[in-house]
Coordinates of C-alpha atoms in Angstrom, one line a residue:
X1 CA -68.6 106.4 9.2
X2 CA -66.3 107.4 6.4
X3 CA -66.8 110.4 4.0
X4 CA -64.5 111.9 1.4
X5 CA -65.3 114.6 -1.2
X6 CA -63.1 115.4 -4.1
X7 CA -63.8 118.6 -6.1
X8 CA -63.5 118.3 -9.8
X9 CA -61.4 121.4 -10.4
X10 CA -60.3 120.5 -14.0
X11 CA -64.0 120.3 -15.1
X12 CA -64.8 123.6 -13.4
X13 CA -61.9 125.3 -15.1
X14 CA -62.5 123.9 -18.5
X15 CA -66.2 124.8 -18.5
X16 CA -65.4 128.2 -17.1
X17 CA -63.0 128.9 -20.0
X18 CA -65.5 127.6 -22.6
X19 CA -68.2 129.8 -21.0
X20 CA -66.0 132.9 -21.1
X21 CA -65.2 132.2 -24.7
X22 CA -68.9 131.8 -25.5
X23 CA -69.9 135.0 -23.7
X24 CA -67.2 137.0 -25.6
X25 CA -67.9 135.5 -29.0
X26 CA -70.3 137.6 -31.1
X27 CA -70.8 134.8 -33.6
X28 CA -72.7 132.6 -31.1
X29 CA -75.3 135.2 -30.1
X30 CA -78.3 132.9 -30.6
X31 CA -76.8 129.9 -28.9
X32 CA -75.3 131.6 -25.8
X33 CA -78.1 130.8 -23.4
X34 CA -78.4 127.2 -24.6
X35 CA -74.6 126.5 -24.4
X36 CA -74.2 128.3 -21.0
X37 CA -77.2 126.3 -19.6
X38 CA -75.7 123.0 -20.7
X39 CA -72.3 124.0 -19.1
X40 CA -74.0 125.0 -15.9
X41 CA -76.0 121.7 -15.8
X42 CA -72.8 119.7 -16.4
X43 CA -71.0 121.6 -13.6
X44 CA -73.8 121.1 -11.1
X45 CA -74.0 117.4 -11.9
X46 CA -70.3 116.6 -11.8
X47 CA -68.5 119.3 -9.7
X48 CA -67.5 116.7 -7.1
X49 CA -67.4 113.1 -6.2
X50 CA -68.3 112.1 -2.6
X51 CA -67.7 108.6 -1.2
X52 CA -69.6 107.6 2.0
X53 CA -69.3 104.4 4.0
X54 CA -71.7 103.7 6.8
X55 CA -72.2 100.4 8.8
X56 CA -73.8 98.5 5.9
X57 CA -73.4 100.5 2.7
X58 CA -70.8 102.0 0.4
X59 CA -72.4 105.0 -1.5
X60 CA -70.9 107.4 -4.0
X61 CA -72.4 110.4 -5.8
X62 CA -71.5 113.2 -8.1
X63 CA -72.4 116.8 -7.3
X64 CA -75.5 117.1 -5.1
X65 CA -76.3 113.4 -5.4
X66 CA -78.6 113.3 -8.4
X67 CA -76.2 110.7 -10.0
X68 CA -75.5 108.2 -7.2
X69 CA -74.8 104.5 -6.7
X70 CA -74.6 102.2 -3.7
X71 CA -73.4 98.8 -2.8
X72 CA -74.0 96.8 0.3
X73 CA -70.7 96.1 2.1
X74 CA -71.7 92.4 2.2
X75 CA -71.5 92.3 -1.6
X76 CA -67.8 93.3 -1.6
X77 CA -65.4 90.3 -2.1
X78 CA -62.0 92.1 -2.5
X79 CA -60.4 95.5 -2.9
X80 CA -57.1 96.7 -4.4
X81 CA -55.5 99.9 -5.6
X82 CA -55.5 101.0 -9.2
X83 CA -53.7 103.8 -11.0
X84 CA -56.1 105.5 -13.5
X85 CA -54.7 106.4 -16.9
X86 CA -54.8 110.0 -18.3
X87 CA -56.9 108.8 -21.3
X88 CA -59.5 107.2 -19.1
X89 CA -60.7 110.8 -18.3
X90 CA -62.9 111.9 -15.5
X91 CA -66.5 111.3 -14.6
X92 CA -68.2 107.9 -15.4
X93 CA -66.3 105.6 -17.7
X94 CA -66.8 102.0 -18.8
X95 CA -63.5 100.0 -18.5
X96 CA -62.9 96.5 -20.0
X97 CA -63.8 94.9 -16.7
X98 CA -66.1 97.4 -14.8
X99 CA -67.1 101.0 -14.3
X100 CA -64.8 103.8 -13.2
X101 CA -66.2 106.8 -11.2
X102 CA -63.7 109.6 -10.6
X103 CA -63.3 113.3 -10.3
X104 CA -59.6 113.4 -11.3
X105 CA -56.9 111.2 -12.8
X106 CA -54.8 109.4 -10.2
X107 CA -55.4 106.6 -7.8
X108 CA -58.5 104.6 -7.4
X109 CA -59.8 101.6 -5.4
X110 CA -60.8 98.6 -7.4
X111 CA -63.8 96.9 -5.7
X112 CA -64.6 93.4 -6.8
X113 CA -68.1 92.3 -5.9
X114 CA -69.2 88.8 -5.0
X115 CA -70.9 88.5 -8.4
X116 CA -67.6 89.2 -10.2
X117 CA -68.3 92.7 -11.3
X118 CA -65.7 95.5 -10.7
X119 CA -66.2 99.1 -9.6
X120 CA -63.3 101.6 -9.6
X121 CA -63.7 104.6 -7.3
X122 CA -61.2 107.4 -7.8
X123 CA -60.2 109.3 -4.8
X124 CA -57.3 111.4 -3.4
X125 CA -56.5 108.9 -0.6
X126 CA -57.2 105.5 -2.1
X127 CA -55.1 103.8 0.6
X128 CA -57.4 105.1 3.4
X129 CA -60.5 104.2 1.5
X130 CA -59.2 100.7 0.9
X131 CA -58.3 100.3 4.5
X132 CA -61.7 101.4 5.7
X133 CA -63.4 99.0 3.2
X134 CA -61.2 96.1 4.3
X135 CA -62.1 96.7 8.0
X136 CA -65.9 97.0 7.2
X137 CA -65.9 93.9 5.0

């Protein structure tokens, strides 16, 4: 079994700064609870990205797992490394040829499925993830 979790520090810092500004801003008195609740919800949903590989399944999820996806290992046709661009951001993004799931900008593993679809999983150690996937597939 393989499991890797990457904390989304940039999101936590950005939302903490925004929340501090909102708390200290007298102009936003009526909206403070609403905006802080939205910031808390976003933080809880996306504070980390976890990738898990067991005997038959590749699964990844953000935060506590409310937003999650899975692929059977038998559906994986090929893997390769990919360098994400700064403008592709973090979280869930649609690329020209598939979906990118990441918690930080950097390396990702491009997973090509047997149906031709592509999935990009961002992680700190993309080489290790690719190696485990190549052994399991």
